[in-house]
PDB file of N, CA and C in Angstrom:
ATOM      1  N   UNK S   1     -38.377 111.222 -79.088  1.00 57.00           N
ATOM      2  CA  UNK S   1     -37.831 111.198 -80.429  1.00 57.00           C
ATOM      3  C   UNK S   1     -38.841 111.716 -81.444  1.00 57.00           C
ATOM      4  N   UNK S   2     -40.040 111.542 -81.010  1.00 69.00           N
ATOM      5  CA  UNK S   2     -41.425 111.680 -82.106  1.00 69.00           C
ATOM      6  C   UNK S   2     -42.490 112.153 -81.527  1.00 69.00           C
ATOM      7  N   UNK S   3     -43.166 113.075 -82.184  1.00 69.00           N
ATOM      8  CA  UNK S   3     -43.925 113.653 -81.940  1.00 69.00           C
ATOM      9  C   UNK S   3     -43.539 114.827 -80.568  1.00 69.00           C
ATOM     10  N   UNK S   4     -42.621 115.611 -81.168  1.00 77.00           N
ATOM     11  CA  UNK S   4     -41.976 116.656 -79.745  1.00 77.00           C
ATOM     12  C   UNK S   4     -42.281 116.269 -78.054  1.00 77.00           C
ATOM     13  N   UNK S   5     -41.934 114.835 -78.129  1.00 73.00           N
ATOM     14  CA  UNK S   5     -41.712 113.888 -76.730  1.00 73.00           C
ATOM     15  C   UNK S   5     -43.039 113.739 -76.178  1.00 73.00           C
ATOM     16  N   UNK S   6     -44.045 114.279 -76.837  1.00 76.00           N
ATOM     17  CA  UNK S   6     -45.445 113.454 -76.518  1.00 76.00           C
ATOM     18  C   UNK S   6     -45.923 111.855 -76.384  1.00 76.00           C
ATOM     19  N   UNK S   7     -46.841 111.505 -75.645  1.00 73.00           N
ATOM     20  CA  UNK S   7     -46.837 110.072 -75.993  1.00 73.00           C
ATOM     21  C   UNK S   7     -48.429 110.063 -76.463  1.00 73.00           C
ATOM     22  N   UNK S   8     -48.381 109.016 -77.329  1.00 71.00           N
ATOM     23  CA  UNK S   8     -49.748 109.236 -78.486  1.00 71.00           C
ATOM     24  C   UNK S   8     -50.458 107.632 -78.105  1.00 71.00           C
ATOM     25  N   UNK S   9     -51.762 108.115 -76.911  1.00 79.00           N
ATOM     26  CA  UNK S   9     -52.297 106.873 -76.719  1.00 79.00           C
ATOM     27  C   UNK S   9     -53.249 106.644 -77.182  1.00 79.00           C
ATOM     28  N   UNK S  10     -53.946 107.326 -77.628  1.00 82.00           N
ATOM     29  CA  UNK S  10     -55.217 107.178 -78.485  1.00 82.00           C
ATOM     30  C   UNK S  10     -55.042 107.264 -80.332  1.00 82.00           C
ATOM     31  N   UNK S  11     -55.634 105.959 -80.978  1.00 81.00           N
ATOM     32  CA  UNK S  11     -55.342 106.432 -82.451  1.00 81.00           C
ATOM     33  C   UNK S  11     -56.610 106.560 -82.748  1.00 81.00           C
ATOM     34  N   UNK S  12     -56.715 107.792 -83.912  1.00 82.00           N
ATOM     35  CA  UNK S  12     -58.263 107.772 -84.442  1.00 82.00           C
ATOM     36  C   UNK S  12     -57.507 107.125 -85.901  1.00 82.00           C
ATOM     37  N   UNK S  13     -58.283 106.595 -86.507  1.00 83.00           N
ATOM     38  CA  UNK S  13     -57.818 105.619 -87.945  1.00 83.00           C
ATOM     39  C   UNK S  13     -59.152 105.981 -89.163  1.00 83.00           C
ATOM     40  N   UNK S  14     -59.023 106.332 -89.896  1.00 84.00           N
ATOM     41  CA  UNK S  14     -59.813 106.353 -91.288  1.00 84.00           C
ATOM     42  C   UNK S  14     -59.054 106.906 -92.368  1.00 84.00           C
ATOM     43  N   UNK S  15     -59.811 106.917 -93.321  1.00 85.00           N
ATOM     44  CA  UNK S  15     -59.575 107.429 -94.675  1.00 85.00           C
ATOM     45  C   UNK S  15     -59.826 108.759 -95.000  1.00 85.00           C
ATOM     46  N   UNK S  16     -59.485 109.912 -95.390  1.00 83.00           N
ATOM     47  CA  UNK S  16     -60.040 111.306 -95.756  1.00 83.00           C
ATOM     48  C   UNK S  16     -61.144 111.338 -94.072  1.00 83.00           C
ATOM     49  N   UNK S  17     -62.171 111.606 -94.596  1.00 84.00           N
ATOM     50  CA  UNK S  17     -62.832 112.393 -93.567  1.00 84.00           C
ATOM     51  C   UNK S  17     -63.528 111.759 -93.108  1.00 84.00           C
ATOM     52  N   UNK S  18     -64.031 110.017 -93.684  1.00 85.00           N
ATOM     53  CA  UNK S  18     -64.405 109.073 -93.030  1.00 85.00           C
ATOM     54  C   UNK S  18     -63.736 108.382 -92.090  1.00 85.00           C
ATOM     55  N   UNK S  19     -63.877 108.608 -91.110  1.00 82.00           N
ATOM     56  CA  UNK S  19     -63.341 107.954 -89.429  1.00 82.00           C
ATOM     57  C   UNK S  19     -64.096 106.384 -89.262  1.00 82.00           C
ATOM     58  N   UNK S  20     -63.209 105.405 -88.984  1.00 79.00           N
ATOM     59  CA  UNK S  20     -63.698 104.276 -88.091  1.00 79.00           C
ATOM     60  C   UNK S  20     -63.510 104.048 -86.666  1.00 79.00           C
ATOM     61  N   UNK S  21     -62.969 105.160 -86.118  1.00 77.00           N
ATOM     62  CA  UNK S  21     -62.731 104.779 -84.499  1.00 77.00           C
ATOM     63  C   UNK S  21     -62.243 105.114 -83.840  1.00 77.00           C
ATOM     64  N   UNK S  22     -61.749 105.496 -82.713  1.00 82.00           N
ATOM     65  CA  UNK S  22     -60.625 106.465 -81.631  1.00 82.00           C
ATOM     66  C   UNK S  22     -60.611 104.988 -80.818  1.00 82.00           C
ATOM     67  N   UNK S  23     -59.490 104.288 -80.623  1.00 83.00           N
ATOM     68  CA  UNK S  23     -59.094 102.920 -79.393  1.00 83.00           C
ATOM     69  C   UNK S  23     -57.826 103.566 -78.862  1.00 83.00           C
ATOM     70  N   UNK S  24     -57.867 103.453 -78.050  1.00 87.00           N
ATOM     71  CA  UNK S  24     -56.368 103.469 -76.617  1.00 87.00           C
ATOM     72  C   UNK S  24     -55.380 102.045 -77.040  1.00 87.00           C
ATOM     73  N   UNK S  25     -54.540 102.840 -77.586  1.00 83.00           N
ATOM     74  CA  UNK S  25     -53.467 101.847 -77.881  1.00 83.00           C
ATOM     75  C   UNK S  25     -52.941 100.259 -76.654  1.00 83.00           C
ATOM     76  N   UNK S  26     -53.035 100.807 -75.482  1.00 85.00           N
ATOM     77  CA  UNK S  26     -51.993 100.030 -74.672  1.00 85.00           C
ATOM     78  C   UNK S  26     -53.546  99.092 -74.225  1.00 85.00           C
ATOM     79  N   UNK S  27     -54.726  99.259 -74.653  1.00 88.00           N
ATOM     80  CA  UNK S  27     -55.752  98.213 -74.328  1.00 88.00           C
ATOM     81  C   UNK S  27     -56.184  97.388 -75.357  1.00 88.00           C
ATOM     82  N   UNK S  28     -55.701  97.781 -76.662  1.00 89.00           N
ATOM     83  CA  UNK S  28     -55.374  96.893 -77.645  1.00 89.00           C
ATOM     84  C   UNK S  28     -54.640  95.834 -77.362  1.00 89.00           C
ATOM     85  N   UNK S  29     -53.086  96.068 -76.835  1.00 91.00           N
ATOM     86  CA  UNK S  29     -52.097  95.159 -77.017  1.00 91.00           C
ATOM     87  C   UNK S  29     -52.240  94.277 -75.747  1.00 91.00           C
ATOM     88  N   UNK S  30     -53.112  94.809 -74.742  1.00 93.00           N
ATOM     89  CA  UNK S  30     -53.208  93.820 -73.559  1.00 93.00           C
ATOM     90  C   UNK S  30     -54.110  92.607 -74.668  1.00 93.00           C
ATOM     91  N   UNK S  31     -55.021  93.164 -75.192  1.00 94.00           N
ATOM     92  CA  UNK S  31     -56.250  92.572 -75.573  1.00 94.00           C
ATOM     93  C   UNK S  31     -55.669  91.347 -76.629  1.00 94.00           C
ATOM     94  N   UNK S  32     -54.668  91.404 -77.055  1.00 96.00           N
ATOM     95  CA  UNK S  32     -54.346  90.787 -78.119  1.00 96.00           C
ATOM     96  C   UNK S  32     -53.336  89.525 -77.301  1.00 96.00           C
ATOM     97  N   UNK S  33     -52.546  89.967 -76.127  1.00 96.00           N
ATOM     98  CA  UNK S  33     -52.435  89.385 -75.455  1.00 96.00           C
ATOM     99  C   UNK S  33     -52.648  88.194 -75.125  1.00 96.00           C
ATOM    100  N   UNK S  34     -53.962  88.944 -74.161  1.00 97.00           N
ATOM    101  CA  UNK S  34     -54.897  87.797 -73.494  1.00 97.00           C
ATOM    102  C   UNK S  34     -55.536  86.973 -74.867  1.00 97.00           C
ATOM    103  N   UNK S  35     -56.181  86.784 -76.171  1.00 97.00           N
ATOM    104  CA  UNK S  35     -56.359  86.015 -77.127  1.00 97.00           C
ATOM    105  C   UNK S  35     -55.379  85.271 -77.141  1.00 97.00           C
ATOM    106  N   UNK S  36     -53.860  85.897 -77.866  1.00 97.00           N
ATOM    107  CA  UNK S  36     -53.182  84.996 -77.858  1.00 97.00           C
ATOM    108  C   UNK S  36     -52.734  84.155 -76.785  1.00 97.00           C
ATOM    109  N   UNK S  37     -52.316  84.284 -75.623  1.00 97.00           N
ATOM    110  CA  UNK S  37     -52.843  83.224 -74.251  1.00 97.00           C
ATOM    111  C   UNK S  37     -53.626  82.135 -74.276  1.00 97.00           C
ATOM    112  N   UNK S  38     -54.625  82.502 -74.856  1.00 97.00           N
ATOM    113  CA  UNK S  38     -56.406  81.997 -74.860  1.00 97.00           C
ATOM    114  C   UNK S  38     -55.861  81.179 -75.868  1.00 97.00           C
ATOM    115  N   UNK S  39     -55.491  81.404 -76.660  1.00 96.00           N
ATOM    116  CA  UNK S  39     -55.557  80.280 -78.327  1.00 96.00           C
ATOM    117  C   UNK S  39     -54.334  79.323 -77.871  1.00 96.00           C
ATOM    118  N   UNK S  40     -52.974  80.004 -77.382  1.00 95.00           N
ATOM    119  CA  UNK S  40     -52.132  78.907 -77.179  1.00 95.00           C
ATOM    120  C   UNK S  40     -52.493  77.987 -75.934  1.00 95.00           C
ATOM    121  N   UNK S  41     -53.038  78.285 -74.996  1.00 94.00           N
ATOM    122  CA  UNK S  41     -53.290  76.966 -74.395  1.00 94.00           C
ATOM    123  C   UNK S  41     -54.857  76.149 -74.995  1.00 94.00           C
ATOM    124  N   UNK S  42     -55.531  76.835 -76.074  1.00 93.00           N
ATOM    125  CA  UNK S  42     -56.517  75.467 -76.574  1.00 93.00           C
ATOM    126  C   UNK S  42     -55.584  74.909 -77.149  1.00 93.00           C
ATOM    127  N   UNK S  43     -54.656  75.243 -77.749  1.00 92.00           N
ATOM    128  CA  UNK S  43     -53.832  74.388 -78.650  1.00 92.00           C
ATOM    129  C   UNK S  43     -53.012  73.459 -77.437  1.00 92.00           C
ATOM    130  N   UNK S  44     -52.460  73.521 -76.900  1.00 90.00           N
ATOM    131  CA  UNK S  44     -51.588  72.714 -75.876  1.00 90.00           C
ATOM    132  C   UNK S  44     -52.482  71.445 -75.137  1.00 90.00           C
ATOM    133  N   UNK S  45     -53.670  71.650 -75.121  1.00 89.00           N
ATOM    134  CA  UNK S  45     -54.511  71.150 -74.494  1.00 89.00           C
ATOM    135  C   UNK S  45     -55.168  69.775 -75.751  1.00 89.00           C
ATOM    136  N   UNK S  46     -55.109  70.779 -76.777  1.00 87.00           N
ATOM    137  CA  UNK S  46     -55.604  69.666 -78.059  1.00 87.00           C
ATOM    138  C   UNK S  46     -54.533  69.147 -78.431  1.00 87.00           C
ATOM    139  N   UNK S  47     -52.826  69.299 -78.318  1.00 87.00           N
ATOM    140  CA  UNK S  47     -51.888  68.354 -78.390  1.00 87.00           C
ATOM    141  C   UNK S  47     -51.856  67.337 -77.366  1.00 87.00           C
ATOM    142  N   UNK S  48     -52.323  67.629 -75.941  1.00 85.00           N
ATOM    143  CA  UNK S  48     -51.711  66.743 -75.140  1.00 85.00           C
ATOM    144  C   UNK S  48     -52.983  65.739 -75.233  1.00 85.00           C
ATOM    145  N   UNK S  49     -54.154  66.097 -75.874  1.00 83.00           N
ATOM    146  CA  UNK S  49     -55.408  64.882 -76.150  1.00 83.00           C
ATOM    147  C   UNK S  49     -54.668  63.903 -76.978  1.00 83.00           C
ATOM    148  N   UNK S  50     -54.348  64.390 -78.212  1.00 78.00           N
ATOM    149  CA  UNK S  50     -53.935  63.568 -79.027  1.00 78.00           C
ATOM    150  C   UNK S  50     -52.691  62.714 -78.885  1.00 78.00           C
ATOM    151  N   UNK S  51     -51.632  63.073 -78.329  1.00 65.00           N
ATOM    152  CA  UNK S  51     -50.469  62.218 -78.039  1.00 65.00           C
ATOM    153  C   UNK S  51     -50.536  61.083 -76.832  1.00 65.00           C
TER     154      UNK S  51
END
């Protein structure tokens, strides 16, 4: 549909001509993932202390 059926895995991100970075999209979203994983079971773990 976008980008003449290319798939766009790498983003580079900045402002004008100042660049902060080139990351691989699909190792982001694992990455965010696994945190969120990570945070919901401290939390499950600090409910079942308290009850």
């Amino acid at each position: 549909m976008f980008h003449d059926g290319r798939v766009i895995d790498f983003m580079n991100l900045g402002i004008g001509s100042f660049r902060t970075g080139i990351f691989n999209v699909a190792d982001v979203c694992i990455t965010v993932g696994v945190v969120l994983f990570f945070l919901e079971s401290i939390r499950q773990r600090n409910q079942s202390i308290t009850s």
